Each structure stands twice: as C-alpha cells, then as structure tokens.
Amino acid sequence: MNRLLIILTMLLVSFTALRAAENDTTVYFVNVYPGPDIYELEGHSAILVDIRGQRPMAYNFGVFDFGAPNFVYRFVKGETDYMAVEWPWEPFLAPYAAQGRRVVAHELNFDSHQKARLVDLLKENVKPENSVYRYNYVKDNCATRPLRAVELAAGDSLMLAPAPIEANSSMPITFRNVMRHYHHNYPWYQFGIDLALGSGIDYPLTRRELAFAPAELDRMLPNATAGGKPLVKSTRAVIDLAPDNAVCGPTPWYATPMTVCCLILALAAALTIRDIRRGRVTRWFDALLFGIYGIMGLLLTFLIFISVHEATSPNWIYLWLNPLCLCVPILIWIKRAQIVLIWYQIANFAVLLLLLALWPLIPQSANPAFLPLVGAGIIRAGSYVFITLKQKRTNR
C-alpha cells in the first residue's frame, strides 16, 4: 500500500509539473503583412516564445546582411545566405509598428512536450554553427523554415486550410500568379521577375507550397490541423491594421511597363513607315533597340547558365532576348557585314513570329508588356530585311 501511494504521489507530482510547464510557456506563430520594400511584399513570419518570468523572444529566419562580401553578385547568382536569429520581442516588433504593418499572432495548440521540442529546435537553429542557410525565395524562406519547425515539434504532418486566394483568383494558383497578386502596385518589379524566372514557377501549387507567402500562410493557419487536432488555439492581431496598409500606392498608368513598352512599339512602327517611304533604315534606333535586348540577353544568359536561382531555366524568353541580339548594334554599321545581318534578321523575324504564335502552348506565363516589345522586334527585323534587299535590287 505504501509503495502504491508513493507511485501515485510521484505521478501526481509529474503531472502537476508538466501542467505548470505547459502553462508557463506559450508559443505563437507570428505573421507580418506586406511592407513597402520589394523584399517585403509577401510579408514575413517568425515564432514567438513567451516563457513566464523571462523576456519574450522572437525567432526570425529572415535576416540578411547587405554588408556581406560580394552581396549583390551573390544575390544575383542565387547564393544569398540568410540567418536564423533570436531577438527580444519588442525590438523585433518595433520596425513593423513604425511601418504601419499588420501583425497577427497565432497561439499554437501544443502540449508541454511539443512546446519543449519546438523551443529546443529553435535554440538549435540559432546556434552560430547552424544559423546560416541558403535562402530560396519560394522553397526555403522566412515562412517555410518556421513552419517546418512547427511541424517537427508537432510530431505529425500539417494539414493547412484553404487560402482565400484559391477561391477568389480567376488565374491558376502558381508561384508567379501569387507574386503578381502581391506585386500589383509594383509592376516594374514583376516585369523583372517575369523576365528572369522561367517556366519552373508556373505549375499549380499545393497548399504547403502556397505557404511561401507569409500573408497567405496567415490565412491558412487558423483552421490548420496537426495530428487530427487544431494547430492553433487562438488568434489575435498584435497590430490591427489593414493588410495592405504599409504597401505603396499603385504606379501611375503612364509609368507602367505596358505604357512604356507600347510607346516603344509606336515609335518603332512610326520609324518603320518613314523608313519604307524613304528607302533607308534608321540605324541608330535599331542599334539602340537590339542593343538593349542583347544586354538583357546577357543577363538572362548569366541567370540560366550560371545562377542557381530557383526556376531561371528553362526560360522561353531566351528565344527573344539573347546575346545574338548584339549582332545588330555591331554589324549594322559595317557595310561588308550587311548580308550576315540580313540572314540574322530573317531568322530573328521567323523565330519571334513563331514564339508569338505558339505562346499559348508554352508552359510559361508572359508579362503582357512583353508583347509590344516582341512586336517592335518583329517590325524592325522585317523592315530591315525588306528595305535592305530592295536597296540591293535597286543598285544592280
């Protein structure tokens, strides 16, 4: 009987200690809504650990150092290293409050063992030997890393709830279209993304892949489950502002890529009409236009063949923008090279027409502003061939 009483007492003490530990620690998955800078447009995520009697700590997987050696080159190449750090909650929150960004905290429905596992995982991640990781914009970022830590601590796979964008979007839910949703006020940024990234970001996403965007993840967490039970116990807005409160306003229509590219097309068409009437090519315009295309082609060459960024290859834009475009600004001034340039422009004209015709069948979504630029290339290639061959026949 005495032995039984001792065992029961020990179990009661253990249970009481576990309950006390559970009540002393609260963990939150925190999502920050978009900010004004381009690297903030999908939002940010972190984990908050609040242990009674200690300073609340935020675990942030989205820290990078602009001052790191060769940062810009490594960023373009896709070798950007991010860090996981442990910060006191108040300094973590202060910049977002200053920017006027919405911040939401989801208290995780974890028992004491799961909380302890999560805290251990976070502590392990912020150790100097583990804190640096190779950042991937869509596959391994400031949202997917803490989400994976939560899943490991839960001891079961997460089931995320549907996101509103899935029901409200008329377009397929792909990485590119989610980016377009959050970049709609920043059309030049999206224009650059659509140039640089190929068909690898155009496939339908699972909900887990959709979690790359913290603002979408925030909407999926309240009804998520882990191990058959709700993942989240409660949700509250730490900074209760509109989701897009800190985002810059829309770009004026006259400064959008579409307007600028349509003006280039209009200028190309106007010069082509004049060139045909006078029987002479405007060489400076062709040199400038195809020179810009060639420089952009050099950048794509770097991204496709050297960079390790996600989904830079295959990129069907390379049929249009490639280093061969530099043949025009070089050869157009050399009379002996005229026949070479004619054959290049014949091939270029045919490839661009084929690209336009087959674009609906290509598994890569194009930025609408590309079409006027492709059209300008077609017009100038065709007019060069037409005018130059006509001159040759006249001079015989």
Short mmCIF file of C-alpha atoms in Angstrom, two decimals:
data_model
loop_
_atom_site.label_atom_id
_atom_site.label_comp_id
_atom_site.label_asym_id
_atom_site.label_seq_id
_atom_site.Cartn_x
_atom_site.Cartn_y
_atom_site.Cartn_z
CA MET A 1 0.00 0.00 0.00
CA ASN A 2 2.81 2.42 0.90
CA ARG A 3 4.57 1.63 -2.38
CA LEU A 4 1.34 2.32 -4.31
CA LEU A 5 0.90 5.65 -2.52
CA ILE A 6 4.49 6.62 -3.38
CA ILE A 7 3.93 5.79 -7.07
CA LEU A 8 0.65 7.73 -7.16
CA THR A 9 2.29 10.70 -5.46
CA MET A 10 5.16 10.69 -7.97
CA LEU A 11 2.72 10.55 -10.90
CA LEU A 12 0.71 13.41 -9.40
CA VAL A 13 3.86 15.50 -8.91
CA SER A 14 5.00 14.76 -12.51
CA PHE A 15 1.59 15.66 -13.91
CA THR A 16 1.50 18.88 -11.88
CA ALA A 17 4.99 19.80 -13.08
CA LEU A 18 4.01 19.14 -16.69
CA ARG A 19 0.90 21.27 -16.34
CA ALA A 20 2.92 24.05 -14.74
CA ALA A 21 5.50 23.91 -17.53
CA GLU A 22 2.73 23.95 -20.12
CA ASN A 23 1.09 26.97 -18.54
CA ASP A 24 4.42 28.77 -18.12
CA THR A 25 5.30 28.62 -21.84
CA THR A 26 3.22 29.99 -24.70
CA VAL A 27 4.32 29.77 -28.33
CA TYR A 28 2.94 31.78 -31.22
CA PHE A 29 3.34 31.65 -34.97
CA VAL A 30 3.58 35.31 -35.99
CA ASN A 31 2.87 36.65 -39.48
CA VAL A 32 3.70 40.16 -40.60
CA TYR A 33 1.77 41.55 -43.55
CA PRO A 34 3.42 43.23 -46.59
CA GLY A 35 5.63 46.28 -46.26
CA PRO A 36 6.70 48.98 -48.73
CA ASP A 37 10.01 47.48 -49.91
CA ILE A 38 10.13 44.89 -52.68
CA TYR A 39 11.55 42.16 -50.41
CA GLU A 40 8.62 42.70 -48.02
CA LEU A 41 5.74 42.37 -50.48
CA GLU A 42 4.66 38.84 -49.48
CA GLY A 43 5.11 39.52 -45.75
CA HIS A 44 7.27 37.89 -43.10
CA SER A 45 6.98 35.16 -40.44
CA ALA A 46 8.56 34.35 -37.09
CA ILE A 47 7.91 32.33 -33.94
CA LEU A 48 7.36 33.99 -30.56
CA VAL A 49 8.25 32.07 -27.38
CA ASP A 50 6.86 33.58 -24.18
CA ILE A 51 8.13 31.86 -21.02
CA ARG A 52 6.76 33.21 -17.75
CA GLY A 53 9.37 35.22 -15.89
CA GLN A 54 11.57 35.61 -18.98
CA ARG A 55 11.72 38.16 -21.76
CA PRO A 56 9.59 37.03 -24.75
CA MET A 57 11.83 36.06 -27.67
CA ALA A 58 11.17 36.11 -31.41
CA TYR A 59 12.86 33.54 -33.66
CA ASN A 60 13.38 35.15 -37.04
CA PHE A 61 14.57 33.21 -40.11
CA GLY A 62 14.66 36.22 -42.44
CA VAL A 63 17.81 38.17 -41.54
CA PHE A 64 20.39 39.03 -44.22
CA ASP A 65 23.46 41.25 -44.29
CA PHE A 66 23.75 43.85 -47.07
CA GLY A 67 27.34 44.39 -45.97
CA ALA A 68 28.42 40.80 -46.58
CA PRO A 69 31.26 40.41 -49.14
CA ASN A 70 30.01 40.40 -52.76
CA PHE A 71 26.41 40.57 -51.56
CA VAL A 72 24.96 41.94 -54.81
CA TYR A 73 26.79 39.42 -57.02
CA ARG A 74 25.85 36.51 -54.75
CA PHE A 75 22.24 37.73 -54.66
CA VAL A 76 22.02 37.78 -58.47
CA LYS A 77 23.74 34.41 -58.66
CA GLY A 78 21.27 32.92 -56.17
CA GLU A 79 23.77 32.31 -53.39
CA THR A 80 22.07 34.55 -50.85
CA ASP A 81 22.64 33.41 -47.29
CA TYR A 82 20.01 34.21 -44.67
CA MET A 83 20.29 33.76 -40.92
CA ALA A 84 18.07 32.50 -38.12
CA VAL A 85 18.38 34.76 -35.09
CA GLU A 86 16.86 35.11 -31.64
CA TRP A 87 15.66 38.61 -30.79
CA PRO A 88 13.68 40.08 -27.88
CA TRP A 89 10.08 40.50 -28.97
CA GLU A 90 9.82 44.28 -28.56
CA PRO A 91 12.79 45.20 -30.81
CA PHE A 92 11.55 42.63 -33.36
CA LEU A 93 8.08 44.20 -33.44
CA ALA A 94 9.11 47.87 -33.36
CA PRO A 95 10.08 48.32 -37.06
CA TYR A 96 6.81 46.78 -38.25
CA ALA A 97 4.82 49.04 -35.95
CA ALA A 98 6.75 52.03 -37.31
CA GLN A 99 5.93 50.97 -40.89
CA GLY A 100 2.26 50.52 -40.05
CA ARG A 101 2.18 46.81 -40.96
CA ARG A 102 -0.46 44.39 -39.76
CA VAL A 103 0.92 41.72 -37.39
CA VAL A 104 -1.05 38.61 -36.38
CA ALA A 105 -0.09 36.06 -33.70
CA HIS A 106 -1.48 32.51 -33.64
CA GLU A 107 -1.13 30.74 -30.30
CA LEU A 108 -0.17 27.15 -31.06
CA ASN A 109 -2.28 24.41 -29.56
CA PHE A 110 0.74 22.50 -28.20
CA ASP A 111 1.17 20.42 -25.06
CA SER A 112 4.25 20.81 -22.87
CA HIS A 113 6.25 18.17 -24.75
CA GLN A 114 5.56 19.79 -28.12
CA LYS A 115 6.43 23.22 -26.77
CA ALA A 116 9.69 21.90 -25.36
CA ARG A 117 10.54 20.26 -28.69
CA LEU A 118 9.82 23.47 -30.56
CA VAL A 119 11.94 25.58 -28.21
CA ASP A 120 14.79 23.06 -28.50
CA LEU A 121 14.56 23.14 -32.30
CA LEU A 122 14.60 26.93 -32.35
CA LYS A 123 17.55 27.11 -29.96
CA GLU A 124 19.42 24.65 -32.17
CA ASN A 125 18.67 26.68 -35.30
CA VAL A 126 20.06 29.94 -33.92
CA LYS A 127 23.37 28.46 -32.81
CA PRO A 128 26.24 30.12 -34.74
CA GLU A 129 27.16 26.87 -36.48
CA ASN A 130 23.54 26.33 -37.67
CA SER A 131 22.10 29.81 -38.14
CA VAL A 132 23.15 30.49 -41.75
CA TYR A 133 21.21 28.80 -44.54
CA ARG A 134 20.97 29.12 -48.32
CA TYR A 135 17.82 31.14 -48.93
CA ASN A 136 15.40 30.14 -51.68
CA TYR A 137 12.71 32.70 -52.47
CA VAL A 138 9.92 30.16 -52.96
CA LYS A 139 11.12 26.87 -51.47
CA ASP A 140 13.14 27.72 -48.35
CA ASN A 141 12.43 31.10 -46.82
CA CYS A 142 11.38 33.01 -43.71
CA ALA A 143 7.93 31.35 -43.71
CA THR A 144 8.69 27.78 -44.75
CA ARG A 145 11.51 27.37 -42.19
CA PRO A 146 9.50 28.20 -39.06
CA LEU A 147 6.53 26.25 -40.44
CA ARG A 148 8.76 23.19 -40.78
CA ALA A 149 9.97 23.65 -37.19
CA VAL A 150 6.35 23.72 -36.00
CA GLU A 151 5.61 20.55 -37.96
CA LEU A 152 8.60 18.74 -36.47
CA ALA A 153 7.61 19.81 -32.98
CA ALA A 154 4.02 18.68 -33.53
CA GLY A 155 5.30 15.24 -34.46
CA ASP A 156 2.89 14.99 -37.35
CA SER A 157 2.35 16.43 -40.81
CA LEU A 158 0.41 19.64 -41.01
CA MET A 159 -2.85 20.00 -42.90
CA LEU A 160 -3.23 23.62 -43.94
CA ALA A 161 -6.67 25.06 -44.53
CA PRO A 162 -7.70 26.54 -47.90
CA ALA A 163 -6.44 30.06 -48.58
CA PRO A 164 -8.84 32.79 -49.78
CA ILE A 165 -6.71 33.33 -52.88
CA GLU A 166 -7.64 29.81 -54.03
CA ALA A 167 -11.32 30.72 -54.16
CA ASN A 168 -11.02 34.36 -55.21
CA SER A 169 -8.47 34.10 -58.01
CA SER A 170 -9.56 33.55 -61.60
CA MET A 171 -6.00 32.51 -62.51
CA PRO A 172 -4.21 29.24 -61.68
CA ILE A 173 -2.51 29.34 -58.27
CA THR A 174 1.16 29.34 -59.27
CA PHE A 175 4.21 30.97 -57.72
CA ARG A 176 4.16 33.60 -60.48
CA ASN A 177 0.48 34.44 -60.09
CA VAL A 178 0.75 34.71 -56.30
CA MET A 179 3.66 37.11 -56.82
CA ARG A 180 1.58 39.10 -59.29
CA HIS A 181 -1.20 39.33 -56.71
CA TYR A 182 1.14 40.92 -54.16
CA HIS A 183 3.17 42.95 -56.66
CA HIS A 184 0.27 44.62 -58.45
CA ASN A 185 1.34 48.06 -57.22
CA TYR A 186 4.94 47.35 -58.24
CA PRO A 187 4.63 46.43 -61.96
CA TRP A 188 8.29 47.05 -62.82
CA TYR A 189 9.37 44.61 -60.12
CA GLN A 190 7.03 41.98 -61.54
CA PHE A 191 8.24 42.81 -65.04
CA GLY A 192 11.78 41.93 -63.90
CA ILE A 193 10.63 38.70 -62.26
CA ASP A 194 8.76 37.67 -65.41
CA LEU A 195 11.93 38.26 -67.44
CA ALA A 196 14.29 36.46 -65.08
CA LEU A 197 12.27 33.42 -64.00
CA GLY A 198 11.16 30.73 -66.40
CA SER A 199 8.50 28.05 -66.52
CA GLY A 200 9.52 26.49 -63.19
CA ILE A 201 7.29 28.93 -61.28
CA ASP A 202 4.21 28.32 -63.41
CA TYR A 203 2.92 24.98 -62.12
CA PRO A 204 -0.14 24.63 -59.81
CA LEU A 205 0.82 24.86 -56.14
CA THR A 206 -0.04 22.63 -53.22
CA ARG A 207 -1.18 24.46 -50.09
CA ARG A 208 2.16 23.73 -48.49
CA GLU A 209 3.94 25.42 -51.41
CA LEU A 210 1.50 28.34 -51.21
CA ALA A 211 2.78 28.89 -47.66
CA PHE A 212 5.90 30.50 -49.19
CA ALA A 213 3.91 33.75 -48.94
CA PRO A 214 3.52 34.63 -45.23
CA ALA A 215 0.38 36.67 -45.85
CA GLU A 216 -1.28 33.60 -47.40
CA LEU A 217 0.06 31.32 -44.66
CA ASP A 218 -1.53 33.65 -42.09
CA ARG A 219 -4.96 32.92 -43.56
CA MET A 220 -4.37 29.17 -43.66
CA LEU A 221 -3.20 28.69 -40.08
CA PRO A 222 -6.38 29.33 -38.02
CA ASN A 223 -8.10 26.23 -39.41
CA ALA A 224 -4.99 24.08 -39.87
CA THR A 225 -4.64 20.74 -38.10
CA ALA A 226 -1.75 18.58 -36.88
CA GLY A 227 -2.28 15.02 -35.67
CA GLY A 228 -6.04 15.35 -36.04
CA LYS A 229 -6.37 18.34 -33.70
CA PRO A 230 -6.43 22.09 -34.36
CA LEU A 231 -2.97 23.55 -34.72
CA VAL A 232 -4.00 26.96 -33.42
CA LYS A 233 -5.64 27.63 -30.06
CA SER A 234 -6.40 31.32 -30.63
CA THR A 235 -5.55 34.16 -33.00
CA ARG A 236 -5.17 37.84 -32.28
CA ALA A 237 -3.99 40.90 -34.19
CA VAL A 238 -0.97 42.34 -32.42
CA ILE A 239 -1.08 45.36 -34.74
CA ASP A 240 -4.61 45.60 -36.09
CA LEU A 241 -4.28 47.45 -39.38
CA ALA A 242 -5.43 46.78 -42.94
CA PRO A 243 -3.43 44.02 -44.70
CA ASP A 244 -2.06 46.44 -47.33
CA ASN A 245 -1.75 49.46 -45.04
CA ALA A 246 2.04 49.77 -45.49
CA VAL A 247 2.19 48.99 -49.22
CA CYS A 248 2.94 51.85 -51.60
CA GLY A 249 0.15 53.10 -53.82
CA PRO A 250 -0.33 52.00 -57.44
CA THR A 251 2.16 53.04 -60.10
CA PRO A 252 0.58 55.74 -62.32
CA TRP A 253 -0.70 54.29 -65.58
CA TYR A 254 1.67 56.44 -67.64
CA ALA A 255 4.71 54.99 -65.83
CA THR A 256 3.77 51.30 -66.06
CA PRO A 257 5.72 48.81 -68.18
CA MET A 258 2.76 48.40 -70.53
CA THR A 259 2.58 52.12 -71.30
CA VAL A 260 6.34 52.45 -71.81
CA CYS A 261 6.52 49.33 -74.00
CA CYS A 262 3.55 50.45 -76.09
CA LEU A 263 5.31 53.77 -76.70
CA ILE A 264 8.40 51.86 -77.88
CA LEU A 265 6.20 49.83 -80.24
CA ALA A 266 4.54 53.02 -81.53
CA LEU A 267 7.93 54.63 -82.14
CA ALA A 268 9.18 51.50 -83.92
CA ALA A 269 6.08 51.48 -86.13
CA ALA A 270 6.34 55.20 -86.93
CA LEU A 271 10.03 54.93 -87.85
CA THR A 272 9.33 51.84 -89.96
CA ILE A 273 6.69 53.68 -92.00
CA ARG A 274 9.13 56.56 -92.54
CA ASP A 275 11.99 54.18 -93.41
CA ILE A 276 9.92 52.36 -96.03
CA ARG A 277 8.86 55.64 -97.62
CA ARG A 278 12.40 56.99 -97.84
CA GLY A 279 14.02 53.62 -98.54
CA ARG A 280 16.59 53.85 -95.74
CA VAL A 281 16.90 52.15 -92.33
CA THR A 282 17.08 54.24 -89.13
CA ARG A 283 20.22 52.53 -87.93
CA TRP A 284 20.58 54.35 -84.60
CA PHE A 285 17.15 53.13 -83.46
CA ASP A 286 17.82 49.52 -84.42
CA ALA A 287 21.24 49.68 -82.75
CA LEU A 288 19.67 51.05 -79.56
CA LEU A 289 16.66 48.70 -79.50
CA PHE A 290 18.54 45.48 -80.23
CA GLY A 291 21.45 46.62 -78.08
CA ILE A 292 19.11 46.81 -75.08
CA TYR A 293 17.65 43.42 -76.00
CA GLY A 294 21.18 41.99 -76.23
CA ILE A 295 22.21 43.36 -72.82
CA MET A 296 19.09 41.84 -71.31
CA GLY A 297 20.02 38.62 -73.11
CA LEU A 298 23.44 38.66 -71.43
CA LEU A 299 21.72 38.94 -68.06
CA LEU A 300 19.45 36.01 -68.93
CA THR A 301 22.49 34.01 -70.03
CA PHE A 302 24.02 34.55 -66.61
CA LEU A 303 20.79 33.59 -64.83
CA ILE A 304 20.19 30.50 -66.97
CA PHE A 305 23.69 29.05 -67.13
CA ILE A 306 25.49 30.38 -64.03
CA SER A 307 22.92 31.39 -61.42
CA VAL A 308 21.48 28.82 -59.05
CA HIS A 309 18.24 30.77 -58.51
CA GLU A 310 15.06 28.71 -58.48
CA ALA A 311 13.43 28.33 -61.91
CA THR A 312 15.71 30.53 -64.02
CA SER A 313 15.82 27.68 -66.55
CA PRO A 314 14.17 26.78 -68.83
CA ASN A 315 13.16 30.29 -69.79
CA TRP A 316 11.34 30.63 -73.11
CA ILE A 317 12.01 34.38 -73.14
CA TYR A 318 15.55 33.44 -74.18
CA LEU A 319 14.26 32.84 -77.73
CA TRP A 320 13.58 36.57 -77.85
CA LEU A 321 16.22 38.07 -75.53
CA ASN A 322 19.65 36.54 -76.06
CA PRO A 323 23.19 37.77 -76.77
CA LEU A 324 22.72 37.27 -80.53
CA CYS A 325 20.68 40.49 -80.48
CA LEU A 326 24.01 42.29 -80.11
CA CYS A 327 24.73 41.38 -83.74
CA VAL A 328 22.52 44.30 -84.78
CA PRO A 329 24.27 47.20 -82.98
CA ILE A 330 27.64 45.80 -84.10
CA LEU A 331 27.00 44.75 -87.71
CA ILE A 332 24.55 47.46 -88.73
CA TRP A 333 27.43 49.94 -89.07
CA ILE A 334 29.64 47.59 -91.13
CA LYS A 335 28.72 47.57 -94.82
CA ARG A 336 30.60 44.32 -95.55
CA ALA A 337 28.59 42.55 -92.84
CA GLN A 338 25.25 43.51 -94.37
CA ILE A 339 24.50 40.05 -95.77
CA VAL A 340 25.21 38.43 -92.38
CA LEU A 341 22.83 40.86 -90.69
CA ILE A 342 20.15 40.20 -93.31
CA TRP A 343 20.25 36.47 -92.60
CA TYR A 344 20.23 37.09 -88.85
CA GLN A 345 17.17 39.35 -89.11
CA ILE A 346 15.38 36.82 -91.34
CA ALA A 347 15.96 34.13 -88.69
CA ASN A 348 15.05 36.53 -85.88
CA PHE A 349 11.84 37.57 -87.64
CA ALA A 350 10.79 33.92 -88.10
CA VAL A 351 11.61 32.92 -84.50
CA LEU A 352 9.72 35.86 -83.00
CA LEU A 353 6.65 35.20 -85.14
CA LEU A 354 6.74 31.53 -84.15
CA LEU A 355 7.14 32.47 -80.49
CA LEU A 356 4.06 34.70 -80.63
CA ALA A 357 2.03 32.04 -82.43
CA LEU A 358 2.96 29.24 -80.03
CA TRP A 359 2.96 31.24 -76.78
CA PRO A 360 -0.44 29.92 -75.60
CA LEU A 361 1.03 26.40 -75.81
CA ILE A 362 4.25 27.22 -73.91
CA PRO A 363 4.18 26.35 -70.17
CA GLN A 364 5.37 29.80 -69.15
CA SER A 365 3.26 32.84 -68.40
CA ALA A 366 4.38 36.03 -70.13
CA ASN A 367 4.14 39.54 -68.81
CA PRO A 368 1.63 41.41 -71.03
CA ALA A 369 4.16 44.21 -71.54
CA PHE A 370 6.47 41.79 -73.36
CA LEU A 371 4.14 41.65 -76.36
CA PRO A 372 4.72 45.25 -77.57
CA LEU A 373 8.48 44.73 -77.23
CA VAL A 374 8.37 41.50 -79.23
CA GLY A 375 6.21 43.31 -81.76
CA ALA A 376 8.79 46.10 -82.04
CA GLY A 377 11.48 43.50 -82.71
CA ILE A 378 9.40 41.85 -85.41
CA ILE A 379 8.66 45.16 -87.14
CA ARG A 380 12.27 46.31 -87.12
CA ALA A 381 13.68 42.95 -88.22
CA GLY A 382 11.19 42.70 -91.08
CA SER A 383 11.68 46.29 -92.19
CA TYR A 384 15.48 45.93 -92.21
CA VAL A 385 15.29 42.87 -94.45
CA PHE A 386 12.70 44.47 -96.76
CA ILE A 387 14.47 47.83 -97.14
CA THR A 388 17.99 46.40 -97.46
CA LEU A 389 17.02 43.82 -100.11
CA LYS A 390 15.08 46.48 -102.01
CA GLN A 391 18.17 48.71 -101.98
CA LYS A 392 20.28 45.85 -103.33
CA ARG A 393 17.85 45.24 -106.20
CA THR A 394 17.77 48.97 -106.99
CA ASN A 395 21.55 49.25 -107.06
CA ARG A 396 22.03 46.36 -109.52
#
